[in-house]
Amino acid sequence: MPAASERGQVNCNIETMWDFIKNMENWAPCMPGYVSFKEIDENVSVWALKGDMGIFKKTMDFKVTVTERKMPERVAFTLEARKEGIKGEGSYKAVAKGEGVTEVEFNLDMTGTGFPAKVVNALLSKTLPRDCEELKDNLIQVLEKEGQSVDAR
């Protein structure tokens, strides 16, 4: 199962981060290849992402289901692109490291299923670490802006 993990530090307090992170609609635009977001209910949404796996570029619909929310430090979820035979899971973890500083960790594990699994897994092994890093960087950038706007109020 191809996997990726990224850690970083955010100049934002953990409570402000939680206000942003608890809503998956806030995360979706931070994903590499973001196209659109549709909420089914508070735990289930569909994210359209344009995948860039080398020579293959395709928009895929991922059903994202939140499986755990533990305020203010953890969100876990599953994801599945049924048509493309991809499924997996991910998580966000946060630890307060002082006033206005939080350490975050993002994890993504995805795997191909069915007939094309070998090819899909080979492509995911190459692209997942890059995509996880980009997600982390994008979220940190947005969260730090969110923290500044809270401080300015």
Short mmCIF file of N, CA and C in Angstrom, two decimals:
data_model
loop_
_atom_site.label_atom_id
_atom_site.label_comp_id
_atom_site.label_asym_id
_atom_site.label_seq_id
_atom_site.Cartn_x
_atom_site.Cartn_y
_atom_site.Cartn_z
N MET A 1 0.85 -1.18 0.00
CA MET A 1 0.00 0.00 0.00
C MET A 1 0.89 1.24 0.00
N PRO A 2 0.87 2.06 -1.05
CA PRO A 2 1.65 3.29 -1.07
C PRO A 2 1.21 4.22 0.06
N ALA A 3 2.19 4.82 0.74
CA ALA A 3 1.90 5.68 1.88
C ALA A 3 2.80 6.89 1.87
N ALA A 4 2.34 7.95 2.52
CA ALA A 4 3.13 9.16 2.67
C ALA A 4 2.78 9.80 4.00
N SER A 5 3.78 10.45 4.59
CA SER A 5 3.59 11.14 5.85
C SER A 5 4.40 12.43 5.82
N GLU A 6 3.82 13.49 6.31
CA GLU A 6 4.49 14.79 6.35
C GLU A 6 4.24 15.43 7.70
N ARG A 7 5.27 16.10 8.21
CA ARG A 7 5.15 16.85 9.46
C ARG A 7 5.56 18.30 9.21
N GLY A 8 5.02 19.18 10.02
CA GLY A 8 5.39 20.58 9.92
C GLY A 8 4.96 21.34 11.15
N GLN A 9 5.40 22.58 11.23
CA GLN A 9 5.05 23.44 12.34
C GLN A 9 4.27 24.63 11.80
N VAL A 10 3.20 24.97 12.50
CA VAL A 10 2.33 26.06 12.07
C VAL A 10 2.35 27.15 13.14
N ASN A 11 2.49 28.38 12.71
CA ASN A 11 2.43 29.51 13.63
C ASN A 11 0.97 29.92 13.81
N CYS A 12 0.27 29.08 14.55
CA CYS A 12 -1.17 29.25 14.76
C CYS A 12 -1.53 28.41 15.99
N ASN A 13 -2.45 28.91 16.82
CA ASN A 13 -2.81 28.10 17.99
C ASN A 13 -3.71 26.93 17.59
N ILE A 14 -3.70 25.89 18.38
CA ILE A 14 -4.39 24.65 18.04
C ILE A 14 -5.92 24.84 17.95
N GLU A 15 -6.48 25.75 18.74
CA GLU A 15 -7.93 25.97 18.71
C GLU A 15 -8.36 26.63 17.39
N THR A 16 -7.59 27.60 16.91
CA THR A 16 -7.88 28.24 15.63
C THR A 16 -7.75 27.21 14.51
N MET A 17 -6.74 26.37 14.61
CA MET A 17 -6.56 25.32 13.61
C MET A 17 -7.76 24.39 13.60
N TRP A 18 -8.23 23.99 14.78
CA TRP A 18 -9.36 23.08 14.86
C TRP A 18 -10.61 23.68 14.21
N ASP A 19 -10.85 24.96 14.44
CA ASP A 19 -12.01 25.62 13.82
C ASP A 19 -11.98 25.49 12.30
N PHE A 20 -10.78 25.48 11.72
CA PHE A 20 -10.62 25.34 10.28
C PHE A 20 -10.67 23.86 9.86
N ILE A 21 -9.92 23.03 10.55
CA ILE A 21 -9.73 21.62 10.17
C ILE A 21 -10.98 20.78 10.33
N LYS A 22 -11.83 21.07 11.30
CA LYS A 22 -12.99 20.22 11.57
C LYS A 22 -13.96 20.16 10.39
N ASN A 23 -13.89 21.13 9.49
CA ASN A 23 -14.77 21.17 8.32
C ASN A 23 -13.97 20.76 7.08
N MET A 24 -14.30 19.61 6.50
CA MET A 24 -13.54 19.11 5.35
C MET A 24 -13.62 20.03 4.13
N GLU A 25 -14.67 20.84 4.04
CA GLU A 25 -14.76 21.77 2.92
C GLU A 25 -13.60 22.77 2.93
N ASN A 26 -13.05 23.06 4.11
CA ASN A 26 -11.89 23.94 4.20
C ASN A 26 -10.62 23.28 3.66
N TRP A 27 -10.52 21.98 3.82
CA TRP A 27 -9.32 21.24 3.36
C TRP A 27 -9.27 21.10 1.85
N ALA A 28 -10.41 20.80 1.27
CA ALA A 28 -10.46 20.39 -0.14
C ALA A 28 -9.66 21.30 -1.07
N PRO A 29 -9.80 22.63 -1.00
CA PRO A 29 -9.03 23.48 -1.92
C PRO A 29 -7.51 23.40 -1.72
N CYS A 30 -7.08 22.86 -0.61
CA CYS A 30 -5.64 22.70 -0.35
C CYS A 30 -5.06 21.46 -1.01
N MET A 31 -5.91 20.58 -1.48
CA MET A 31 -5.45 19.34 -2.12
C MET A 31 -4.87 19.65 -3.50
N PRO A 32 -3.75 19.00 -3.83
CA PRO A 32 -3.22 19.15 -5.19
C PRO A 32 -4.26 18.68 -6.21
N GLY A 33 -4.45 19.45 -7.26
CA GLY A 33 -5.39 19.09 -8.31
C GLY A 33 -6.84 19.36 -7.98
N TYR A 34 -7.11 20.17 -6.94
CA TYR A 34 -8.49 20.45 -6.53
C TYR A 34 -9.32 20.99 -7.69
N VAL A 35 -10.51 20.41 -7.87
CA VAL A 35 -11.47 20.88 -8.88
C VAL A 35 -12.75 21.35 -8.19
N SER A 36 -13.33 20.49 -7.32
CA SER A 36 -14.59 20.86 -6.67
C SER A 36 -14.82 20.02 -5.41
N PHE A 37 -15.80 20.47 -4.61
CA PHE A 37 -16.17 19.82 -3.35
C PHE A 37 -17.69 19.79 -3.28
N LYS A 38 -18.25 18.64 -2.88
CA LYS A 38 -19.70 18.52 -2.67
C LYS A 38 -19.92 17.79 -1.35
N GLU A 39 -20.62 18.47 -0.44
CA GLU A 39 -20.92 17.86 0.85
C GLU A 39 -22.18 17.01 0.75
N ILE A 40 -22.07 15.76 1.21
CA ILE A 40 -23.23 14.87 1.27
C ILE A 40 -23.89 15.02 2.64
N ASP A 41 -23.09 14.95 3.69
CA ASP A 41 -23.51 15.25 5.06
C ASP A 41 -22.27 15.68 5.83
N GLU A 42 -22.38 15.86 7.14
CA GLU A 42 -21.23 16.40 7.89
C GLU A 42 -20.01 15.47 7.88
N ASN A 43 -20.19 14.20 7.56
CA ASN A 43 -19.07 13.26 7.54
C ASN A 43 -18.68 12.75 6.15
N VAL A 44 -19.52 12.96 5.17
CA VAL A 44 -19.27 12.41 3.83
C VAL A 44 -19.30 13.54 2.80
N SER A 45 -18.28 13.52 1.94
CA SER A 45 -18.22 14.50 0.86
C SER A 45 -17.58 13.86 -0.36
N VAL A 46 -17.73 14.53 -1.50
CA VAL A 46 -17.11 14.07 -2.74
C VAL A 46 -16.18 15.18 -3.21
N TRP A 47 -14.92 14.81 -3.40
CA TRP A 47 -13.92 15.76 -3.86
C TRP A 47 -13.52 15.38 -5.28
N ALA A 48 -13.62 16.31 -6.20
CA ALA A 48 -13.12 16.09 -7.56
C ALA A 48 -11.69 16.63 -7.59
N LEU A 49 -10.75 15.75 -7.94
CA LEU A 49 -9.34 16.11 -7.99
C LEU A 49 -8.77 15.69 -9.34
N LYS A 50 -7.98 16.56 -9.92
CA LYS A 50 -7.33 16.22 -11.18
C LYS A 50 -5.99 15.57 -10.83
N GLY A 51 -5.92 14.27 -11.10
CA GLY A 51 -4.72 13.51 -10.79
C GLY A 51 -3.67 13.70 -11.87
N ASP A 52 -2.44 13.90 -11.46
CA ASP A 52 -1.33 14.03 -12.38
C ASP A 52 -0.33 12.94 -12.04
N MET A 53 -0.44 11.82 -12.73
CA MET A 53 0.44 10.67 -12.50
C MET A 53 1.33 10.47 -13.71
N GLY A 54 2.19 11.46 -13.94
CA GLY A 54 3.08 11.35 -15.09
C GLY A 54 2.33 11.56 -16.39
N ILE A 55 2.26 10.51 -17.20
CA ILE A 55 1.59 10.63 -18.49
C ILE A 55 0.07 10.59 -18.36
N PHE A 56 -0.43 10.16 -17.20
CA PHE A 56 -1.88 10.08 -16.97
C PHE A 56 -2.35 11.32 -16.21
N LYS A 57 -3.29 12.05 -16.81
CA LYS A 57 -3.93 13.18 -16.15
C LYS A 57 -5.43 12.97 -16.28
N LYS A 58 -6.09 12.87 -15.13
CA LYS A 58 -7.51 12.55 -15.15
C LYS A 58 -8.18 13.15 -13.92
N THR A 59 -9.41 13.65 -14.10
CA THR A 59 -10.18 14.12 -12.96
C THR A 59 -10.90 12.93 -12.35
N MET A 60 -10.73 12.77 -11.03
CA MET A 60 -11.31 11.64 -10.31
C MET A 60 -12.19 12.16 -9.18
N ASP A 61 -13.30 11.48 -8.93
CA ASP A 61 -14.16 11.79 -7.81
C ASP A 61 -13.82 10.87 -6.65
N PHE A 62 -13.40 11.47 -5.53
CA PHE A 62 -13.09 10.72 -4.32
C PHE A 62 -14.20 10.91 -3.30
N LYS A 63 -14.77 9.82 -2.82
CA LYS A 63 -15.71 9.88 -1.71
C LYS A 63 -14.87 9.88 -0.45
N VAL A 64 -14.99 10.95 0.35
CA VAL A 64 -14.21 11.10 1.57
C VAL A 64 -15.17 10.98 2.75
N THR A 65 -14.87 10.05 3.66
CA THR A 65 -15.71 9.81 4.82
C THR A 65 -14.91 10.02 6.09
N VAL A 66 -15.32 10.98 6.91
CA VAL A 66 -14.65 11.22 8.19
C VAL A 66 -15.02 10.08 9.13
N THR A 67 -14.01 9.41 9.67
CA THR A 67 -14.23 8.28 10.58
C THR A 67 -13.98 8.65 12.04
N GLU A 68 -13.29 9.78 12.26
CA GLU A 68 -13.00 10.21 13.63
C GLU A 68 -12.72 11.71 13.64
N ARG A 69 -13.30 12.39 14.62
CA ARG A 69 -12.97 13.78 14.94
C ARG A 69 -12.72 13.83 16.43
N LYS A 70 -11.50 14.15 16.81
CA LYS A 70 -11.16 14.26 18.23
C LYS A 70 -10.62 15.67 18.45
N MET A 71 -11.47 16.52 18.98
CA MET A 71 -11.14 17.92 19.17
C MET A 71 -10.04 18.10 20.19
N PRO A 72 -9.04 18.91 19.99
CA PRO A 72 -8.70 19.67 18.79
C PRO A 72 -7.54 19.05 18.00
N GLU A 73 -7.27 17.76 18.24
CA GLU A 73 -6.01 17.26 17.69
C GLU A 73 -6.07 16.18 16.60
N ARG A 74 -7.23 15.66 16.23
CA ARG A 74 -7.19 14.57 15.26
C ARG A 74 -8.44 14.50 14.39
N VAL A 75 -8.21 14.25 13.10
CA VAL A 75 -9.26 13.91 12.16
C VAL A 75 -8.75 12.72 11.36
N ALA A 76 -9.56 11.68 11.24
CA ALA A 76 -9.21 10.52 10.42
C ALA A 76 -10.32 10.34 9.38
N PHE A 77 -9.94 9.80 8.23
CA PHE A 77 -10.91 9.66 7.15
C PHE A 77 -10.52 8.52 6.21
N THR A 78 -11.51 8.04 5.48
CA THR A 78 -11.25 7.09 4.40
C THR A 78 -11.56 7.81 3.10
N LEU A 79 -11.01 7.30 2.01
CA LEU A 79 -11.30 7.87 0.70
C LEU A 79 -11.34 6.77 -0.33
N GLU A 80 -12.17 6.99 -1.35
CA GLU A 80 -12.32 5.98 -2.39
C GLU A 80 -12.69 6.64 -3.71
N ALA A 81 -11.94 6.28 -4.75
CA ALA A 81 -12.28 6.65 -6.12
C ALA A 81 -12.68 5.34 -6.79
N ARG A 82 -13.95 5.01 -6.70
CA ARG A 82 -14.45 3.70 -7.11
C ARG A 82 -14.17 3.41 -8.59
N LYS A 83 -14.44 4.38 -9.46
CA LYS A 83 -14.25 4.17 -10.90
C LYS A 83 -12.80 3.85 -11.25
N GLU A 84 -11.86 4.46 -10.51
CA GLU A 84 -10.45 4.27 -10.80
C GLU A 84 -9.83 3.13 -10.00
N GLY A 85 -10.59 2.54 -9.08
CA GLY A 85 -10.07 1.44 -8.28
C GLY A 85 -9.01 1.88 -7.30
N ILE A 86 -9.27 3.00 -6.61
CA ILE A 86 -8.33 3.51 -5.60
C ILE A 86 -9.09 3.68 -4.30
N LYS A 87 -8.49 3.22 -3.21
CA LYS A 87 -9.08 3.46 -1.90
C LYS A 87 -7.96 3.64 -0.89
N GLY A 88 -8.31 4.22 0.25
CA GLY A 88 -7.28 4.43 1.25
C GLY A 88 -7.82 5.14 2.47
N GLU A 89 -6.88 5.67 3.24
CA GLU A 89 -7.23 6.37 4.47
C GLU A 89 -6.19 7.43 4.74
N GLY A 90 -6.57 8.36 5.59
CA GLY A 90 -5.65 9.44 5.94
C GLY A 90 -5.98 9.99 7.30
N SER A 91 -5.07 10.86 7.78
CA SER A 91 -5.31 11.48 9.07
C SER A 91 -4.56 12.80 9.18
N TYR A 92 -5.06 13.61 10.08
CA TYR A 92 -4.45 14.88 10.48
C TYR A 92 -4.28 14.79 11.98
N LYS A 93 -3.09 15.13 12.48
CA LYS A 93 -2.83 15.16 13.92
C LYS A 93 -2.18 16.48 14.25
N ALA A 94 -2.54 17.04 15.40
CA ALA A 94 -1.95 18.30 15.84
C ALA A 94 -1.58 18.21 17.31
N VAL A 95 -0.46 18.86 17.66
CA VAL A 95 0.00 18.92 19.04
C VAL A 95 0.43 20.36 19.31
N ALA A 96 -0.18 20.98 20.34
CA ALA A 96 0.21 22.34 20.72
C ALA A 96 1.63 22.31 21.26
N LYS A 97 2.47 23.21 20.75
CA LYS A 97 3.87 23.27 21.18
C LYS A 97 4.19 24.57 21.90
N GLY A 98 3.17 25.31 22.24
CA GLY A 98 3.35 26.59 22.93
C GLY A 98 2.31 27.57 22.44
N GLU A 99 2.39 28.78 22.97
CA GLU A 99 1.44 29.83 22.60
C GLU A 99 1.56 30.15 21.11
N GLY A 100 0.54 29.83 20.33
CA GLY A 100 0.53 30.18 18.92
C GLY A 100 1.40 29.32 18.02
N VAL A 101 1.84 28.15 18.50
CA VAL A 101 2.65 27.24 17.68
C VAL A 101 2.09 25.83 17.83
N THR A 102 1.85 25.17 16.69
CA THR A 102 1.30 23.82 16.69
C THR A 102 2.07 22.95 15.71
N GLU A 103 2.38 21.75 16.13
CA GLU A 103 3.02 20.77 15.24
C GLU A 103 1.92 19.93 14.61
N VAL A 104 2.02 19.72 13.29
CA VAL A 104 1.01 18.94 12.58
C VAL A 104 1.65 17.78 11.84
N GLU A 105 0.85 16.74 11.65
CA GLU A 105 1.27 15.57 10.88
C GLU A 105 0.11 15.15 9.97
N PHE A 106 0.44 14.89 8.72
CA PHE A 106 -0.54 14.43 7.74
C PHE A 106 -0.09 13.07 7.24
N ASN A 107 -1.02 12.12 7.18
CA ASN A 107 -0.74 10.78 6.68
C ASN A 107 -1.75 10.40 5.61
N LEU A 108 -1.26 9.80 4.53
CA LEU A 108 -2.12 9.28 3.47
C LEU A 108 -1.63 7.89 3.09
N ASP A 109 -2.52 6.93 3.08
CA ASP A 109 -2.24 5.56 2.61
C ASP A 109 -3.30 5.27 1.54
N MET A 110 -2.84 4.95 0.35
CA MET A 110 -3.78 4.66 -0.74
C MET A 110 -3.30 3.42 -1.48
N THR A 111 -4.26 2.72 -2.08
CA THR A 111 -3.90 1.52 -2.82
C THR A 111 -4.85 1.32 -4.00
N GLY A 112 -4.31 0.73 -5.04
CA GLY A 112 -5.13 0.36 -6.18
C GLY A 112 -5.83 -0.95 -5.89
N THR A 113 -6.99 -1.13 -6.50
CA THR A 113 -7.75 -2.37 -6.32
C THR A 113 -8.09 -2.93 -7.70
N GLY A 114 -8.42 -4.18 -7.74
CA GLY A 114 -8.85 -4.81 -8.98
C GLY A 114 -7.72 -5.02 -9.97
N PHE A 115 -8.10 -5.17 -11.22
CA PHE A 115 -7.18 -5.50 -12.30
C PHE A 115 -6.00 -4.52 -12.45
N PRO A 116 -6.24 -3.18 -12.41
CA PRO A 116 -5.13 -2.26 -12.64
C PRO A 116 -4.30 -1.95 -11.39
N ALA A 117 -4.47 -2.71 -10.32
CA ALA A 117 -3.84 -2.39 -9.04
C ALA A 117 -2.33 -2.22 -9.14
N LYS A 118 -1.63 -3.08 -9.86
CA LYS A 118 -0.17 -2.99 -9.95
C LYS A 118 0.27 -1.66 -10.55
N VAL A 119 -0.38 -1.27 -11.63
CA VAL A 119 -0.03 -0.01 -12.30
C VAL A 119 -0.39 1.17 -11.41
N VAL A 120 -1.58 1.15 -10.83
CA VAL A 120 -2.03 2.24 -9.96
C VAL A 120 -1.09 2.37 -8.76
N ASN A 121 -0.72 1.28 -8.14
CA ASN A 121 0.17 1.33 -6.98
C ASN A 121 1.55 1.87 -7.34
N ALA A 122 2.05 1.49 -8.51
CA ALA A 122 3.35 2.02 -8.95
C ALA A 122 3.28 3.53 -9.13
N LEU A 123 2.19 4.02 -9.73
CA LEU A 123 2.02 5.45 -9.92
C LEU A 123 1.83 6.17 -8.58
N LEU A 124 1.01 5.60 -7.69
CA LEU A 124 0.78 6.21 -6.39
C LEU A 124 2.06 6.28 -5.56
N SER A 125 2.92 5.28 -5.67
CA SER A 125 4.18 5.28 -4.93
C SER A 125 5.03 6.49 -5.29
N LYS A 126 4.91 6.94 -6.53
CA LYS A 126 5.69 8.09 -6.99
C LYS A 126 5.01 9.42 -6.67
N THR A 127 3.69 9.47 -6.77
CA THR A 127 2.99 10.75 -6.64
C THR A 127 2.48 11.06 -5.23
N LEU A 128 2.20 10.05 -4.43
CA LEU A 128 1.61 10.27 -3.11
C LEU A 128 2.51 11.10 -2.19
N PRO A 129 3.82 10.83 -2.10
CA PRO A 129 4.67 11.67 -1.24
C PRO A 129 4.66 13.14 -1.67
N ARG A 130 4.70 13.39 -2.96
CA ARG A 130 4.67 14.76 -3.48
C ARG A 130 3.34 15.43 -3.12
N ASP A 131 2.23 14.72 -3.31
CA ASP A 131 0.91 15.28 -3.04
C ASP A 131 0.71 15.53 -1.54
N CYS A 132 1.20 14.63 -0.70
CA CYS A 132 1.08 14.80 0.74
C CYS A 132 1.87 16.03 1.20
N GLU A 133 3.06 16.20 0.65
CA GLU A 133 3.87 17.37 1.00
C GLU A 133 3.18 18.66 0.55
N GLU A 134 2.61 18.66 -0.65
CA GLU A 134 1.91 19.84 -1.14
C GLU A 134 0.68 20.15 -0.29
N LEU A 135 -0.06 19.12 0.12
CA LEU A 135 -1.21 19.32 1.01
C LEU A 135 -0.75 19.97 2.31
N LYS A 136 0.31 19.43 2.90
CA LYS A 136 0.85 19.98 4.16
C LYS A 136 1.23 21.44 3.97
N ASP A 137 2.00 21.74 2.93
CA ASP A 137 2.44 23.12 2.69
C ASP A 137 1.27 24.07 2.48
N ASN A 138 0.28 23.64 1.69
CA ASN A 138 -0.89 24.47 1.43
C ASN A 138 -1.70 24.71 2.70
N LEU A 139 -1.89 23.66 3.50
CA LEU A 139 -2.65 23.83 4.75
C LEU A 139 -1.92 24.73 5.73
N ILE A 140 -0.61 24.58 5.84
CA ILE A 140 0.15 25.44 6.75
C ILE A 140 0.02 26.89 6.33
N GLN A 141 0.13 27.14 5.04
CA GLN A 141 0.01 28.51 4.54
C GLN A 141 -1.37 29.10 4.86
N VAL A 142 -2.42 28.33 4.61
CA VAL A 142 -3.78 28.80 4.88
C VAL A 142 -4.01 28.96 6.39
N LEU A 143 -3.55 28.00 7.18
CA LEU A 143 -3.75 28.06 8.63
C LEU A 143 -3.02 29.24 9.25
N GLU A 144 -1.82 29.55 8.77
CA GLU A 144 -1.10 30.69 9.32
C GLU A 144 -1.81 31.99 8.98
N LYS A 145 -2.41 32.09 7.80
CA LYS A 145 -3.21 33.28 7.45
C LYS A 145 -4.45 33.34 8.34
N GLU A 146 -5.06 32.17 8.57
CA GLU A 146 -6.25 32.10 9.43
C GLU A 146 -5.90 32.57 10.83
N GLY A 147 -4.76 32.15 11.34
CA GLY A 147 -4.31 32.56 12.69
C GLY A 147 -4.06 34.06 12.76
N GLN A 148 -3.51 34.64 11.69
CA GLN A 148 -3.27 36.08 11.67
C GLN A 148 -4.58 36.84 11.65
N SER A 149 -5.56 36.34 10.91
CA SER A 149 -6.84 37.06 10.85
C SER A 149 -7.56 36.98 12.20
N VAL A 150 -7.38 35.91 12.94
CA VAL A 150 -7.97 35.79 14.27
C VAL A 150 -7.28 36.77 15.20
N ASP A 151 -5.93 36.86 15.13
CA ASP A 151 -5.18 37.78 15.97
C ASP A 151 -5.54 39.25 15.71
N ALA A 152 -5.90 39.55 14.46
CA ALA A 152 -6.20 40.92 14.08
C ALA A 152 -7.59 41.38 14.52
N ARG A 153 -8.43 40.45 14.94
CA ARG A 153 -9.81 40.82 15.33
C ARG A 153 -9.85 41.58 16.63
#
